[in-house]
Short mmCIF file of C-alpha atoms and ligand atoms in Angstrom, two decimals:
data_model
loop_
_atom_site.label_atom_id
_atom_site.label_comp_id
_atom_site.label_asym_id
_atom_site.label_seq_id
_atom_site.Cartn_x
_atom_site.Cartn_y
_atom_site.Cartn_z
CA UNK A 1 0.00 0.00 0.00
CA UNK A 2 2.56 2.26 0.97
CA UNK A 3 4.69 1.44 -2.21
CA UNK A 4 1.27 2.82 -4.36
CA UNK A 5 0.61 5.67 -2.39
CA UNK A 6 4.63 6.93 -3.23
CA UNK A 7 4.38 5.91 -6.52
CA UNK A 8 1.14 8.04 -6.83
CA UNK A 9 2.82 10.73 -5.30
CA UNK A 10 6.21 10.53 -7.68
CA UNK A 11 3.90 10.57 -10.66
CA UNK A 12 1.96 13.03 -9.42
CA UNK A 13 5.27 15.40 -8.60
CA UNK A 14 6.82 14.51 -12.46
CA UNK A 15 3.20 15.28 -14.28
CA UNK A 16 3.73 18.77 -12.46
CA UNK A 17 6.74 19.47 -13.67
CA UNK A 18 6.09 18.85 -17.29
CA UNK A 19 6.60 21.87 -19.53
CA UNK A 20 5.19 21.00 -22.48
CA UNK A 21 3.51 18.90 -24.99
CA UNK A 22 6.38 17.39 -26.26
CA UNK A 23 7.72 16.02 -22.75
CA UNK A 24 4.10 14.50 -21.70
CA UNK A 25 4.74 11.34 -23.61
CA UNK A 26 8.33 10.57 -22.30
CA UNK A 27 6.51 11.19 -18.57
CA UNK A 28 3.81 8.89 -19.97
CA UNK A 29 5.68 5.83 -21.50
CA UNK A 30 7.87 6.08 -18.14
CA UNK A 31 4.82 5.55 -15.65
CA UNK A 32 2.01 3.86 -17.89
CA UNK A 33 3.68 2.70 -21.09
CA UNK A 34 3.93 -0.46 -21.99
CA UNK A 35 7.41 -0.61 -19.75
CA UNK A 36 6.28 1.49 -17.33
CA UNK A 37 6.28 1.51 -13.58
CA UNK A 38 2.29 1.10 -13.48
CA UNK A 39 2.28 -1.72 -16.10
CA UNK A 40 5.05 -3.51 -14.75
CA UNK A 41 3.24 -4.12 -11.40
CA UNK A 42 0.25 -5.67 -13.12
CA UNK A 43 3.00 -7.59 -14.99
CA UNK A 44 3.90 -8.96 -11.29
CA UNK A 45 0.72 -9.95 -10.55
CA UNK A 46 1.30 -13.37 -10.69
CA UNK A 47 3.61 -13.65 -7.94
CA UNK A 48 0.82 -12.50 -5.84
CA UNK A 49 -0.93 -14.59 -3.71
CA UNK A 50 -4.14 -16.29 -5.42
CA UNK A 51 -6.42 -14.89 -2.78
CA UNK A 52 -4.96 -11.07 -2.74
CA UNK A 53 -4.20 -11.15 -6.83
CA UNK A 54 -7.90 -9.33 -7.48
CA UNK A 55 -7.72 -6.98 -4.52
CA UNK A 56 -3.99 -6.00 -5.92
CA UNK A 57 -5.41 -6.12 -9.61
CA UNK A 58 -7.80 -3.38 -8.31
CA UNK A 59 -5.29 -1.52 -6.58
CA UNK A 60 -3.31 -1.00 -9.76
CA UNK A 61 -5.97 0.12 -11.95
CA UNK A 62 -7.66 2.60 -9.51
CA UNK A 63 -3.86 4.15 -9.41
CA UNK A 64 -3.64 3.61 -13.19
CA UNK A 65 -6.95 5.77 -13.37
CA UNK A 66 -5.77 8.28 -10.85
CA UNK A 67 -2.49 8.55 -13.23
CA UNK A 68 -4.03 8.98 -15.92
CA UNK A 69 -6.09 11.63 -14.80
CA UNK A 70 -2.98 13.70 -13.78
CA UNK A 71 -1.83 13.44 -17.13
CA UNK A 72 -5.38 14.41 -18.45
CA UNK A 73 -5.08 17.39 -16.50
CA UNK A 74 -1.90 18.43 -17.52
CA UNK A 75 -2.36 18.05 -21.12
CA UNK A 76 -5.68 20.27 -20.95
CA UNK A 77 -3.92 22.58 -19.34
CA UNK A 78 -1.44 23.08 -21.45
CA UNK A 79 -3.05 23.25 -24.84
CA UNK A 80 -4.83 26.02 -23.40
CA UNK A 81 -1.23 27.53 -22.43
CA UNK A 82 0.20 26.29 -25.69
CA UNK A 83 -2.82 28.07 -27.89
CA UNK A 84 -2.97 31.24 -25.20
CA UNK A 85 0.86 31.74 -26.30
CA UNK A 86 0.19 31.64 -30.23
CA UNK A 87 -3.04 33.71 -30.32
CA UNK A 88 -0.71 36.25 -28.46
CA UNK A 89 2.03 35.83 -31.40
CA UNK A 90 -0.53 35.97 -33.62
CA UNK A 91 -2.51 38.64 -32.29
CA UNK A 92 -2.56 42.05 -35.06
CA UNK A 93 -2.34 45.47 -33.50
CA UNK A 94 -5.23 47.01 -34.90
CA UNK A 95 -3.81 50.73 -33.21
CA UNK A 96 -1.06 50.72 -35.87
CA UNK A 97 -1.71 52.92 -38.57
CA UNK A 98 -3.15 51.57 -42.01
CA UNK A 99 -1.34 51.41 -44.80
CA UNK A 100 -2.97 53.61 -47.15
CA UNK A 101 -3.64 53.28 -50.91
CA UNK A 102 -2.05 55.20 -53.51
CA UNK A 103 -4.82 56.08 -56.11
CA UNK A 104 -4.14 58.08 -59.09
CA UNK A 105 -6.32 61.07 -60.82
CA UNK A 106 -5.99 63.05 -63.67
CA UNK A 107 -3.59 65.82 -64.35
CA UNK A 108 -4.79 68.91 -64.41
CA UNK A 109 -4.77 69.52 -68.12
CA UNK A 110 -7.01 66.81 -68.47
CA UNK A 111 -9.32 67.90 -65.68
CA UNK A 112 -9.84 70.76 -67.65
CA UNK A 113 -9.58 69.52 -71.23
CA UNK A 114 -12.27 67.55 -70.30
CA UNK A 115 -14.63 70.13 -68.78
CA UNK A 116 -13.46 71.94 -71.99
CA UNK A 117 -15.06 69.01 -74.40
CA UNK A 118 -18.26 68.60 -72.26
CA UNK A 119 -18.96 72.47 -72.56
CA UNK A 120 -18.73 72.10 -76.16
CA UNK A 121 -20.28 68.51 -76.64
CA UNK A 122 -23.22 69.77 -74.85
CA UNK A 123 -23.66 72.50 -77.30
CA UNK A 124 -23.68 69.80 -79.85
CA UNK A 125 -20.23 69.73 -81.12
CA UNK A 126 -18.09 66.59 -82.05
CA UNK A 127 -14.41 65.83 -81.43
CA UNK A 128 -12.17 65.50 -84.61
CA UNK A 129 -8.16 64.33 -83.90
CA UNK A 130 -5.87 65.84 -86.35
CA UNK A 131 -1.98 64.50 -86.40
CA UNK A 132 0.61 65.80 -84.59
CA UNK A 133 2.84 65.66 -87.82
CA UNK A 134 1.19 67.51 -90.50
CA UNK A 135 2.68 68.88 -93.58
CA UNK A 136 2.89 72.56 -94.46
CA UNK A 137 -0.15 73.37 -96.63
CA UNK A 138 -2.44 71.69 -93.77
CA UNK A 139 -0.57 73.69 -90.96
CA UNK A 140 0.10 77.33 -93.11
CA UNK A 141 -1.44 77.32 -96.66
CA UNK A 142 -4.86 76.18 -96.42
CA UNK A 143 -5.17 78.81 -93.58
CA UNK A 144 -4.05 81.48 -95.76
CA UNK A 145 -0.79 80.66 -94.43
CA UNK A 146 1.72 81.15 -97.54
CA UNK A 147 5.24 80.90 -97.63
CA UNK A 148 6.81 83.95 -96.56
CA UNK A 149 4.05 85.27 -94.56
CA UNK A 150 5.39 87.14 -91.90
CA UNK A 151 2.32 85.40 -89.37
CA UNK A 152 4.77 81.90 -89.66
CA UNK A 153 7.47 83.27 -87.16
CA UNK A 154 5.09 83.90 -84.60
CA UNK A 155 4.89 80.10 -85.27
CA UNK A 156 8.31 78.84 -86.37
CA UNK A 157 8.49 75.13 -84.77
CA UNK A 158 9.93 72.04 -85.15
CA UNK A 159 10.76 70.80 -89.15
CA UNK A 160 11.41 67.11 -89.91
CA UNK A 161 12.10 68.21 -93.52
CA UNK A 162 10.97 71.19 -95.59
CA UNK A 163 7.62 70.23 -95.96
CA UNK A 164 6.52 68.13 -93.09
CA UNK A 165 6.33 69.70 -89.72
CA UNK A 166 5.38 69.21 -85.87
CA UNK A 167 2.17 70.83 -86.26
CA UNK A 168 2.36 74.45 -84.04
CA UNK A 169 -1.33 74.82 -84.04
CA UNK A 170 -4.42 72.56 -83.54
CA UNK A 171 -6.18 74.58 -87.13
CA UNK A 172 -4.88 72.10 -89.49
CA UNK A 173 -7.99 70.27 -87.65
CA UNK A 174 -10.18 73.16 -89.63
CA UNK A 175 -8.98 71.91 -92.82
CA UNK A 176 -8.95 68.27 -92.90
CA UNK A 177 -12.60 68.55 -91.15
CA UNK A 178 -13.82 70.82 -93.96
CA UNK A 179 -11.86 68.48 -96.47
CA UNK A 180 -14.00 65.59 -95.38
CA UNK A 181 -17.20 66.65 -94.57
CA UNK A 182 -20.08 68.53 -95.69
CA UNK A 183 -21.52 71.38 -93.65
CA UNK A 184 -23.31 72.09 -90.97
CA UNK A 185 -20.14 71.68 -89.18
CA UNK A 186 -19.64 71.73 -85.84
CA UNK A 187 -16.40 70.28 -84.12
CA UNK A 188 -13.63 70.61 -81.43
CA UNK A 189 -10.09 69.31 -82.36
CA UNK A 190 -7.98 68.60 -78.86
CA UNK A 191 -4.17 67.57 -79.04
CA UNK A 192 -0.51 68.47 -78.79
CA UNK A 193 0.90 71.18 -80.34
CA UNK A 194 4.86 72.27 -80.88
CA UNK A 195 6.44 75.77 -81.08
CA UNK A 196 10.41 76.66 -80.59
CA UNK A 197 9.12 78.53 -77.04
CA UNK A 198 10.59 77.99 -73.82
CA UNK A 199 9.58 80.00 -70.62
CA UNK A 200 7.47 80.48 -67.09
CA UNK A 201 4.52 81.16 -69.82
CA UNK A 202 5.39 78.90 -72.86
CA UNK A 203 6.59 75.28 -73.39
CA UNK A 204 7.92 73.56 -76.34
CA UNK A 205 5.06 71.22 -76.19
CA UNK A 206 1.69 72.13 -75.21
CA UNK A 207 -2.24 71.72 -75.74
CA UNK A 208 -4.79 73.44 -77.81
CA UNK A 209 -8.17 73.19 -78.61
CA UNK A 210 -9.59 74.42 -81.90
CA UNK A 211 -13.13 75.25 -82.90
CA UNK A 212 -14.96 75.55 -86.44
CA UNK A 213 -18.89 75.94 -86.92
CA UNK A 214 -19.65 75.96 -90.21
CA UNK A 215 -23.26 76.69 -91.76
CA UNK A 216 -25.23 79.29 -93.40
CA UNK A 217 -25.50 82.54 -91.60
CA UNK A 218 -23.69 82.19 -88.66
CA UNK A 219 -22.08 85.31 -87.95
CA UNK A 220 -19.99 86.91 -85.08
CA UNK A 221 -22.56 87.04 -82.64
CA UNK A 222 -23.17 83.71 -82.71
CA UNK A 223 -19.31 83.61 -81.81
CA UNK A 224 -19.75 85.56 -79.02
CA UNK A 225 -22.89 83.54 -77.86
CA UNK A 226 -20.74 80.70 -78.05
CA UNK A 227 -17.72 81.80 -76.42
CA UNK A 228 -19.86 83.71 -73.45
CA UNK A 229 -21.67 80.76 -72.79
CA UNK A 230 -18.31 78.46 -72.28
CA UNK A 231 -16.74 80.65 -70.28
CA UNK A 232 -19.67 80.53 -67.74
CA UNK A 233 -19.26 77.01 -67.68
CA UNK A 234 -15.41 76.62 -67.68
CA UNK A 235 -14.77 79.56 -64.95
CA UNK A 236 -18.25 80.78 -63.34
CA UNK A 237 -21.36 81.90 -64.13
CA UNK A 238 -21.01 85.45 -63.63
CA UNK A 239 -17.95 85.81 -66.09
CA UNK A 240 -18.26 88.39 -69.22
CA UNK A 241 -16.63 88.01 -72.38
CA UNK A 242 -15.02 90.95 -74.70
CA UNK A 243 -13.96 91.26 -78.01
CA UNK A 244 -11.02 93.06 -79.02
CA UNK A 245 -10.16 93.54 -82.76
CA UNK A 246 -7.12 91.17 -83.84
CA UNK A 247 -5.30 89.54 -86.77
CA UNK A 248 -5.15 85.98 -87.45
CA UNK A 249 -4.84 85.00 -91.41
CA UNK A 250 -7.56 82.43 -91.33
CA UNK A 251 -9.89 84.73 -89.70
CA UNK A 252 -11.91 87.76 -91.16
CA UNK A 253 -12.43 89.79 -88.58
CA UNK A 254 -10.48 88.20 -86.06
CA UNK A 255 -10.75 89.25 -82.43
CA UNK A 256 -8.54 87.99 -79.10
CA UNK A 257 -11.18 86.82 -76.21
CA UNK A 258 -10.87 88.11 -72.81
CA UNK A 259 -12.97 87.39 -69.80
CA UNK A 260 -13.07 89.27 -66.64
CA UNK A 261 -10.50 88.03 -64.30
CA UNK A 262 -11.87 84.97 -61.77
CA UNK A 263 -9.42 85.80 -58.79
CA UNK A 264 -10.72 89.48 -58.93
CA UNK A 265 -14.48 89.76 -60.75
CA UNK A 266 -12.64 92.74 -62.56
CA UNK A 267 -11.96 94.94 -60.13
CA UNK A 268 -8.10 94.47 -60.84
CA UNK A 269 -5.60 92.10 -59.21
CA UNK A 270 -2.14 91.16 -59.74
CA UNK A 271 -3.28 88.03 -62.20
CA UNK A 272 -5.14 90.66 -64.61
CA UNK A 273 -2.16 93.03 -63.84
CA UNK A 274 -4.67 95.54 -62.87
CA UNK A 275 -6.43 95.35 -65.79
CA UNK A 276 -9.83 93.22 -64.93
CA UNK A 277 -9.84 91.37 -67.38
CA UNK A 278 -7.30 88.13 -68.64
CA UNK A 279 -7.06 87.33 -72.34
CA UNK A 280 -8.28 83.40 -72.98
CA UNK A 281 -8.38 82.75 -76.89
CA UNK A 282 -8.01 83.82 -80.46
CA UNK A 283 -11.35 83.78 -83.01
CA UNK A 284 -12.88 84.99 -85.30
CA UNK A 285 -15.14 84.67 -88.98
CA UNK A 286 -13.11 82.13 -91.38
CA UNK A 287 -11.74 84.13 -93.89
CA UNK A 288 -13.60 83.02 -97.18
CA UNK A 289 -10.62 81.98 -98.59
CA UNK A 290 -10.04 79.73 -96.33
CA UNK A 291 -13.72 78.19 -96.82
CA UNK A 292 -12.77 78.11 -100.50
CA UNK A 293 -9.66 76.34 -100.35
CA UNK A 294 -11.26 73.58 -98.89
CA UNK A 295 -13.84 73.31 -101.32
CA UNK A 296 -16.29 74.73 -99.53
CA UNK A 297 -18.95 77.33 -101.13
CA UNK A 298 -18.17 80.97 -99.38
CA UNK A 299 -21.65 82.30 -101.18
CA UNK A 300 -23.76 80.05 -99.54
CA UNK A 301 -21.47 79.20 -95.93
CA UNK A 302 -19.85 81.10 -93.69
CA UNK A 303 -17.33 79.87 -90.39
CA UNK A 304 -16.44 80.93 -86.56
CA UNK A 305 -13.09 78.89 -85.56
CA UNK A 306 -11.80 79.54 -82.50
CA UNK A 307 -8.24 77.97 -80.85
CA UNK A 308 -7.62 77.83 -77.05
CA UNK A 309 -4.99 76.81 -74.84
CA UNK A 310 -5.66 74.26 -72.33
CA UNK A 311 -2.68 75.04 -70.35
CA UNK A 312 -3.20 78.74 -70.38
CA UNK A 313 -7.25 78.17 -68.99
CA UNK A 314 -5.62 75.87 -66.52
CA UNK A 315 -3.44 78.33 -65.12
CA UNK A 316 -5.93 81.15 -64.87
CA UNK A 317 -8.22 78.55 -63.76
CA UNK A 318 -6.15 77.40 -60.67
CA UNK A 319 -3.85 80.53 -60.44
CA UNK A 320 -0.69 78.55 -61.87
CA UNK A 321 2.05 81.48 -62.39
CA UNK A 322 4.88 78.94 -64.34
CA UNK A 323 4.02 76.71 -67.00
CA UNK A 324 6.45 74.25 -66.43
CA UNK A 325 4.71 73.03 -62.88
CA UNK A 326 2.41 71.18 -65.03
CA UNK A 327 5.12 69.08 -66.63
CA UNK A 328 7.41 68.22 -63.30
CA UNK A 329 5.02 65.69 -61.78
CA UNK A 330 5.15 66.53 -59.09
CA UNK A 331 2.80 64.46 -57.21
CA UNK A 332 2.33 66.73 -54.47
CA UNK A 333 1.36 69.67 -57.41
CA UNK A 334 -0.71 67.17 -58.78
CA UNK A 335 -2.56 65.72 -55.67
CA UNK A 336 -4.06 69.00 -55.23
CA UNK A 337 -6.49 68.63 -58.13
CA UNK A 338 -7.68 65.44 -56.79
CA UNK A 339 -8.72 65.74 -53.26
CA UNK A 340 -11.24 63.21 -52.49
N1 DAH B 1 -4.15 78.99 -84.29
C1 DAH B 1 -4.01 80.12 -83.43
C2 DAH B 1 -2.76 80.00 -82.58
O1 DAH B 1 -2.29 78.93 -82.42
C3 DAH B 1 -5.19 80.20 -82.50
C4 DAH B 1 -6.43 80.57 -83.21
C5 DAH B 1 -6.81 81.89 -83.34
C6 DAH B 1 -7.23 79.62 -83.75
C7 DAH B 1 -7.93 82.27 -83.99
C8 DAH B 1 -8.39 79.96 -84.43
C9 DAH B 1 -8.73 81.31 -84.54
O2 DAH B 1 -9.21 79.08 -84.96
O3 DAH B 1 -9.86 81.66 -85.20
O4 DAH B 1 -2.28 80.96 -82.09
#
């Protein structure tokens, strides 16, 4: 009896000290394994005495049970340590800061090319894409544009050969419009344009946007209907429009479009220069030979065209003083026209 009771207590004292899973079965095999202390006295059970061998069999199996329980005990307790420890490994610290995503918007110049197109589209104009290398009669001749003329330095741009060109205006887009279809016209030609100009106010490569309504009658003051209403859409609604007389060879009369400034209302600020008013674009009435060139009948038609500069409207728009801003990407220039 007393042997049982130490062995009890032995087990009992080496379940205790087990540390982990992986030790348990050593501590096992050594008290109830198949060579263990527990199975080995039911192994002696034959030298026992016939009459005390079931009272002894007993004996053993209650302390087998009791054993076994120990190591019940321990292993519940620690799978609850061993999974306590990894949820704390695994555990996410949900106070860190997210990560945040990186989403991209659209430059400026196409912010407001595109406000640009949906004024016009909405007045029931369509979009017409002229190339960006364009020969010399489509960029200077069929706009009354002949060799020469003193209007080309004004102009003078990039030459691949003597006849072929980077394009230094989006009016070829006049032409090959009238070229290839029959009035009424109405259409906007966007794109790149090149011009041997480098400074705060003019880049080497920049954007236009041309205009030309062809039909019978129109007349100037549809021009200026047209050009007041865009304005109220592209700056706000309470911006005029003048005319002031100008030359342009493709135009008879031509006039240079200014608005009243949008940083002062015209009272006279330092982006007007004190004037109250910013000049946005050149128009005018196509010149009839113009019309004619392109085979189109100056008796029975008449034109507006009108050519803007997307960068320069951008940088009234948004008070940009230097050109070249829009060309660094810079993306904290640029994440300023696409706050969410
Ligand atoms: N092509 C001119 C330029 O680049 C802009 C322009 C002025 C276009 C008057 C026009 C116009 O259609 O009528 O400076």
């Amino acid at each position: 009896m007393e042997k049982f009771e130490e062995l009890k207590l032995k087990a009992k004292a080496e379940i205790e000290k087990i540390a982990s899973m992986k030790t348990i079965n050593d501590v096992k095999a050594k008290f109830i394994g198949k060579n263990g202390e527990i199975t080995a006295l039911l192994r002696g059970m034959k030298d026992i005495p016939a009459e005390m061998r079931a009272a002894f069999g007993k004996r053993v199996n209650d302390l087998k049970e009791e054993v076994s329980a120990f190591f019940a005990k321990k292993e519940t307790e620690l799978k609850a340590a061993e999974s306590a420890d990894k949820f704390k490994k695994e555990a996410v610290d949900i106070t860190l800061p997210a990560k945040t995503l990186q989403v991209g918007g659209l430059h400026p110049l196409n912010i407001v090319k595109n406000k640009i197109i949906d004024a016009f589209t909405g007045m029931g104009f369509e979009i017409f894409e002229g190339p960006e290398i364009d020969t010399d009669y489509y960029c200077f001749q069929a706009l009354n544009i002949p060799k020469d003329h003193p209007a080309r330095d004004m102009q003078d741009t990039f030459y691949i050969n003597d006849n072929v060109l980077l394009r230094p205006h989006t009016s070829p887009g006049q032409v090959r419009t009238m070229e290839n279809k029959k009035p009424p016209i109405k259409i906007l030609s966007p794109g790149r344009v090149y011009r041997a100009d480098d400074d705060a106010s003019h880049s080497p490569m920049f954007h236009q946007i041309e205009g030309l309504v062809v039909d019978k009658g129109v007349s100037l003051c549809d021009l200026k209907g047209l050009l007041d209403e865009f304005v109220k859409i592209i700056f706000d609604k309470d911006t005029k429009t003048r005319f002031r007389p100008s030359y342009f060879p493709f135009t008879e009369p031509s006039v240079e479009v200014d608005v009243t400034c949008c940083k002062c209302g015209g009272k006279g600020c330092n982006l007007c220069k004190g004037t109250g008013w910013i000049e946005i674009l050149g128009a005018g009435v196509v010149n009839k030979k113009v019309l004619e060139m392109s085979g189109i009948d100056s008796n029975v038609y008449s034109g507006l065209a009108f050519g803007l500069g997307i960068e320069r409207i951008t940088m009234i728009k948004y008070g940009i003083s230097d050109i070249r801003t829009l060309f660094e990407n810079n993306v904290a220039f640029l994440q300023q026209f696409n706050r969410r």
